Amino acid sequence: MIRKNALTATAAAAVLAFGLSACGGMEGDTEAETPAAGGAEESPATEENEGSGGMQEAGENFGPGCADVPADGDGSFEGMAQDPVATAASNNPLLSTLVTAVGEADLVDTLNSAEDITVFAPSNDAFEKIPQEDLDALLADQEQLTEVLTYHVVEGRHAPADLEEGTFTSLQGGDVTTAGSGEDYTVDDDSAVVCGNVQTSNATVYIVDTVLMPS
């Protein structure tokens, strides 16, 4: 059901690390040195918070799935904004299967050390759409798993407006397409964003309801 590729996990991780190291250099453009009085609450969620060592402020999140995010603690929006993306995901109960997959693919350190990325993160419900036998086979195949997971990551921190009619090259190499407006967005046509604009210290995350598969 899921095609096997010749890409090795080691090569994929190297490509991922190379692509991510080329991304960044955005801090110099922020205006954190001279904030407007009373304007902190209105700062865009995608801007870096230089005053807190690169941490992000939790932004305007949207989507029905956001109601299931913990209200406080490390897995809350505020808590996730303080951690790099793999660590932040590990604290969010909606993403426990994804966290297991990232660990099996040995991508935790690679994702945590990345700068300025956007992650389309499949929820636990998204993985449950895959027949258990196929999911078990995917999790046991590091080569294929690495390819699938890196397809969910694109360079740059993308705001919701960027997703209205977007095409992004994933770190796996294939194109990821997005469409929608307001609080209604899809990824690759049939995967819906259930909780969007989630900030971590190094990534913008859109939690989606279907696992994306590279063609």
mmCIF file of C-alpha atoms in Angstrom:
data_model
loop_
_atom_site.group_PDB
_atom_site.id
_atom_site.type_symbol
_atom_site.label_atom_id
_atom_site.label_comp_id
_atom_site.label_asym_id
_atom_site.label_seq_id
_atom_site.Cartn_x
_atom_site.Cartn_y
_atom_site.Cartn_z
ATOM 1 C CA MET A 1 0.000 0.000 0.000
ATOM 2 C CA ILE A 2 2.908 2.335 0.803
ATOM 3 C CA ARG A 3 5.674 2.433 -1.826
ATOM 4 C CA LYS A 4 9.196 1.575 -0.786
ATOM 5 C CA ASN A 5 11.932 3.977 -1.868
ATOM 6 C CA ALA A 6 15.636 3.443 -2.281
ATOM 7 C CA LEU A 7 16.474 6.417 -0.092
ATOM 8 C CA THR A 8 18.408 5.326 3.006
ATOM 9 C CA ALA A 9 17.699 6.771 6.423
ATOM 10 C CA THR A 10 21.262 7.999 6.743
ATOM 11 C CA ALA A 11 21.174 9.828 3.432
ATOM 12 C CA ALA A 12 17.758 11.311 4.183
ATOM 13 C CA ALA A 13 18.893 12.596 7.551
ATOM 14 C CA ALA A 14 21.984 14.121 5.936
ATOM 15 C CA VAL A 15 19.877 15.852 3.306
ATOM 16 C CA LEU A 16 17.531 17.081 6.015
ATOM 17 C CA ALA A 17 20.371 18.472 8.109
ATOM 18 C CA PHE A 18 21.959 20.144 5.079
ATOM 19 C CA GLY A 19 18.669 21.716 3.982
ATOM 20 C CA LEU A 20 17.894 22.989 7.457
ATOM 21 C CA SER A 21 21.347 24.448 8.032
ATOM 22 C CA ALA A 22 20.860 26.613 4.954
ATOM 23 C CA CYS A 23 17.664 28.039 6.401
ATOM 24 C CA GLY A 24 17.562 30.876 8.940
ATOM 25 C CA GLY A 25 19.251 34.231 9.361
ATOM 26 C CA MET A 26 15.957 35.975 10.076
ATOM 27 C CA GLU A 27 16.700 37.363 13.536
ATOM 28 C CA GLY A 28 18.375 40.465 12.206
ATOM 29 C CA ASP A 29 15.111 41.655 10.697
ATOM 30 C CA THR A 30 13.072 41.695 13.910
ATOM 31 C CA GLU A 31 12.042 44.867 15.673
ATOM 32 C CA ALA A 32 12.287 43.477 19.195
ATOM 33 C CA GLU A 33 14.756 46.184 20.250
ATOM 34 C CA THR A 34 12.156 48.964 20.090
ATOM 35 C CA PRO A 35 8.741 47.456 20.888
ATOM 36 C CA ALA A 36 5.778 49.791 20.698
ATOM 37 C CA ALA A 37 4.156 50.503 24.009
ATOM 38 C CA GLY A 38 1.300 48.111 24.671
ATOM 39 C CA GLY A 39 1.974 46.261 21.410
ATOM 40 C CA ALA A 40 3.322 42.992 22.791
ATOM 41 C CA GLU A 41 -0.026 41.238 22.626
ATOM 42 C CA GLU A 42 -0.408 42.088 18.953
ATOM 43 C CA SER A 43 2.973 40.779 17.791
ATOM 44 C CA PRO A 44 2.643 38.283 14.921
ATOM 45 C CA ALA A 45 3.159 34.713 16.092
ATOM 46 C CA THR A 46 5.841 34.118 13.487
ATOM 47 C CA GLU A 47 8.191 36.816 14.743
ATOM 48 C CA GLU A 48 11.084 35.720 16.920
ATOM 49 C CA ASN A 49 11.193 36.807 20.547
ATOM 50 C CA GLU A 50 14.818 37.839 20.826
ATOM 51 C CA GLY A 51 14.452 38.925 24.417
ATOM 52 C CA SER A 52 13.802 35.339 25.564
ATOM 53 C CA GLY A 53 16.700 33.614 23.857
ATOM 54 C CA GLY A 54 14.881 32.626 20.670
ATOM 55 C CA MET A 55 11.679 31.430 22.327
ATOM 56 C CA GLN A 56 8.427 32.100 20.505
ATOM 57 C CA GLU A 57 5.285 33.689 21.827
ATOM 58 C CA ALA A 58 2.199 31.524 21.447
ATOM 59 C CA GLY A 59 0.228 33.004 18.574
ATOM 60 C CA GLU A 60 -3.340 32.991 17.344
ATOM 61 C CA ASN A 61 -4.113 29.303 17.040
ATOM 62 C CA PHE A 62 -7.140 28.041 15.145
ATOM 63 C CA GLY A 63 -9.020 24.848 14.377
ATOM 64 C CA PRO A 64 -11.222 22.390 16.269
ATOM 65 C CA GLY A 65 -8.250 20.296 17.383
ATOM 66 C CA CYS A 66 -6.838 23.177 19.409
ATOM 67 C CA ALA A 67 -9.472 22.499 22.085
ATOM 68 C CA ASP A 68 -7.657 19.241 22.900
ATOM 69 C CA VAL A 69 -4.301 20.923 23.525
ATOM 70 C CA PRO A 70 -3.549 21.141 27.274
ATOM 71 C CA ALA A 71 -4.437 24.494 28.818
ATOM 72 C CA ASP A 72 -1.181 24.727 30.737
ATOM 73 C CA GLY A 73 2.120 22.954 31.265
ATOM 74 C CA ASP A 74 4.799 21.887 28.791
ATOM 75 C CA GLY A 75 2.237 20.592 26.268
ATOM 76 C CA SER A 76 0.218 23.812 26.180
ATOM 77 C CA PHE A 77 0.635 26.449 23.481
ATOM 78 C CA GLU A 78 2.727 28.574 25.850
ATOM 79 C CA GLY A 79 4.799 25.575 26.908
ATOM 80 C CA MET A 80 5.443 24.366 23.356
ATOM 81 C CA ALA A 81 6.603 27.834 22.338
ATOM 82 C CA GLN A 82 9.573 27.489 24.668
ATOM 83 C CA ASP A 83 10.932 24.205 23.238
ATOM 84 C CA PRO A 84 12.329 23.034 19.886
ATOM 85 C CA VAL A 85 9.810 21.199 17.766
ATOM 86 C CA ALA A 86 10.545 17.531 18.562
ATOM 87 C CA THR A 87 10.657 18.250 22.286
ATOM 88 C CA ALA A 88 7.508 20.374 22.079
ATOM 89 C CA ALA A 89 5.663 17.580 20.255
ATOM 90 C CA SER A 90 6.716 15.057 22.901
ATOM 91 C CA ASN A 91 4.810 17.098 25.488
ATOM 92 C CA ASN A 92 1.610 17.282 23.441
ATOM 93 C CA PRO A 93 -0.717 14.277 23.903
ATOM 94 C CA LEU A 94 -2.197 14.785 20.415
ATOM 95 C CA LEU A 95 1.163 13.909 18.825
ATOM 96 C CA SER A 96 2.366 10.847 20.722
ATOM 97 C CA THR A 97 2.380 8.544 17.668
ATOM 98 C CA LEU A 98 4.310 11.118 15.642
ATOM 99 C CA VAL A 99 6.828 11.382 18.477
ATOM 100 C CA THR A 100 7.285 7.600 18.389
ATOM 101 C CA ALA A 101 7.809 7.727 14.623
ATOM 102 C CA VAL A 102 10.352 10.551 14.859
ATOM 103 C CA GLY A 103 12.260 8.548 17.453
ATOM 104 C CA GLU A 104 12.227 5.411 15.289
ATOM 105 C CA ALA A 105 13.586 7.439 12.362
ATOM 106 C CA ASP A 106 16.310 8.934 14.589
ATOM 107 C CA LEU A 107 15.298 12.477 13.635
ATOM 108 C CA VAL A 108 14.840 14.028 17.090
ATOM 109 C CA ASP A 109 18.185 15.834 17.210
ATOM 110 C CA THR A 110 17.948 16.845 13.556
ATOM 111 C CA LEU A 111 14.548 18.472 13.994
ATOM 112 C CA ASN A 112 15.427 20.097 17.299
ATOM 113 C CA SER A 113 18.556 21.692 15.849
ATOM 114 C CA ALA A 114 16.805 23.003 12.724
ATOM 115 C CA GLU A 115 16.221 26.714 12.270
ATOM 116 C CA ASP A 116 13.019 28.220 10.903
ATOM 117 C CA ILE A 117 10.938 25.355 9.565
ATOM 118 C CA THR A 118 7.256 24.554 9.159
ATOM 119 C CA VAL A 119 6.009 21.116 10.178
ATOM 120 C CA PHE A 120 2.720 19.568 9.092
ATOM 121 C CA ALA A 121 2.347 17.288 12.099
ATOM 122 C CA PRO A 122 -0.048 14.307 11.836
ATOM 123 C CA SER A 123 -2.196 13.841 14.925
ATOM 124 C CA ASN A 124 -2.716 10.477 16.574
ATOM 125 C CA ASP A 125 -6.052 10.269 14.727
ATOM 126 C CA ALA A 126 -4.191 10.725 11.439
ATOM 127 C CA PHE A 127 -2.019 7.672 12.117
ATOM 128 C CA GLU A 128 -5.088 5.686 13.145
ATOM 129 C CA LYS A 129 -6.392 6.030 9.575
ATOM 130 C CA ILE A 130 -3.541 3.766 8.450
ATOM 131 C CA PRO A 131 -4.330 0.036 8.847
ATOM 132 C CA GLN A 132 -2.407 -1.270 11.866
ATOM 133 C CA GLU A 133 -0.437 -3.795 9.829
ATOM 134 C CA ASP A 134 0.740 -1.094 7.438
ATOM 135 C CA LEU A 135 1.538 1.313 10.266
ATOM 136 C CA ASP A 136 3.596 -1.311 12.064
ATOM 137 C CA ALA A 137 5.481 -2.024 8.848
ATOM 138 C CA LEU A 138 6.144 1.691 8.314
ATOM 139 C CA LEU A 139 7.437 2.195 11.858
ATOM 140 C CA ALA A 140 9.748 -0.801 11.428
ATOM 141 C CA ASP A 141 11.216 0.467 8.141
ATOM 142 C CA GLN A 142 13.566 3.326 8.984
ATOM 143 C CA GLU A 143 14.317 4.164 5.347
ATOM 144 C CA GLN A 144 10.697 4.580 4.350
ATOM 145 C CA LEU A 145 9.734 6.188 7.654
ATOM 146 C CA THR A 146 12.440 8.836 7.238
ATOM 147 C CA GLU A 147 11.181 9.632 3.775
ATOM 148 C CA VAL A 148 7.575 9.974 4.968
ATOM 149 C CA LEU A 149 8.480 12.171 7.944
ATOM 150 C CA THR A 150 10.794 14.503 6.040
ATOM 151 C CA TYR A 151 7.962 15.034 3.536
ATOM 152 C CA HIS A 152 6.069 16.741 6.367
ATOM 153 C CA VAL A 153 8.779 19.399 6.865
ATOM 154 C CA VAL A 154 9.395 22.475 4.713
ATOM 155 C CA GLU A 155 11.880 25.310 5.088
ATOM 156 C CA GLY A 156 10.785 28.648 6.515
ATOM 157 C CA ARG A 157 8.229 29.568 9.143
ATOM 158 C CA HIS A 158 4.984 29.961 7.212
ATOM 159 C CA ALA A 159 2.051 31.994 8.509
ATOM 160 C CA PRO A 160 -1.523 30.908 7.711
ATOM 161 C CA ALA A 161 -1.696 33.438 4.858
ATOM 162 C CA ASP A 162 1.145 31.572 3.126
ATOM 163 C CA LEU A 163 -1.020 28.448 3.006
ATOM 164 C CA GLU A 164 -3.875 30.045 1.059
ATOM 165 C CA GLU A 165 -2.477 28.848 -2.253
ATOM 166 C CA GLY A 166 0.943 27.442 -1.499
ATOM 167 C CA THR A 167 3.434 25.013 -2.974
ATOM 168 C CA PHE A 168 6.429 24.163 -0.812
ATOM 169 C CA THR A 169 9.358 21.872 -1.487
ATOM 170 C CA SER A 170 9.639 19.417 1.379
ATOM 171 C CA LEU A 171 12.917 18.269 2.833
ATOM 172 C CA GLN A 172 12.151 14.869 1.321
ATOM 173 C CA GLY A 173 12.263 16.579 -2.074
ATOM 174 C CA GLY A 174 8.632 16.377 -3.142
ATOM 175 C CA ASP A 175 6.193 19.268 -3.316
ATOM 176 C CA VAL A 176 3.608 19.848 -0.589
ATOM 177 C CA THR A 177 0.580 21.894 -1.662
ATOM 178 C CA THR A 178 -1.791 23.849 0.553
ATOM 179 C CA ALA A 179 -5.061 25.679 0.007
ATOM 180 C CA GLY A 180 -7.733 27.482 1.991
ATOM 181 C CA SER A 181 -8.371 30.689 3.881
ATOM 182 C CA GLY A 182 -9.405 31.977 7.280
ATOM 183 C CA GLU A 183 -9.351 28.977 9.585
ATOM 184 C CA ASP A 184 -9.971 26.315 6.931
ATOM 185 C CA TYR A 185 -6.877 24.857 5.236
ATOM 186 C CA THR A 186 -5.991 21.595 3.532
ATOM 187 C CA VAL A 187 -2.620 20.028 2.763
ATOM 188 C CA ASP A 188 -2.201 17.905 -0.366
ATOM 189 C CA ASP A 189 -5.952 18.237 -0.994
ATOM 190 C CA ASP A 190 -7.283 15.767 1.564
ATOM 191 C CA SER A 191 -5.449 16.407 4.838
ATOM 192 C CA ALA A 192 -7.163 19.105 6.904
ATOM 193 C CA VAL A 193 -5.442 21.392 9.388
ATOM 194 C CA VAL A 194 -7.130 20.697 12.729
ATOM 195 C CA CYS A 195 -4.972 23.044 14.810
ATOM 196 C CA GLY A 196 -2.905 25.689 13.086
ATOM 197 C CA ASN A 197 -0.224 28.272 13.765
ATOM 198 C CA VAL A 198 1.257 26.436 16.757
ATOM 199 C CA GLN A 199 4.622 27.958 17.650
ATOM 200 C CA THR A 200 7.728 26.220 18.955
ATOM 201 C CA SER A 201 11.117 27.830 19.449
ATOM 202 C CA ASN A 202 12.291 26.792 15.984
ATOM 203 C CA ALA A 203 9.161 25.894 13.999
ATOM 204 C CA THR A 204 5.609 26.770 13.075
ATOM 205 C CA VAL A 205 3.407 23.686 13.345
ATOM 206 C CA TYR A 206 0.114 22.804 11.665
ATOM 207 C CA ILE A 207 -1.474 19.686 13.140
ATOM 208 C CA VAL A 208 -3.192 17.723 10.342
ATOM 209 C CA ASP A 209 -5.705 14.877 10.330
ATOM 210 C CA THR A 210 -4.084 12.672 7.669
ATOM 211 C CA VAL A 211 -0.535 11.384 7.254
ATOM 212 C CA LEU A 212 0.974 12.845 4.080
ATOM 213 C CA MET A 213 2.520 10.335 1.696
ATOM 214 C CA PRO A 214 5.134 11.393 -0.872
ATOM 215 C CA SER A 215 4.273 10.354 -4.418
#
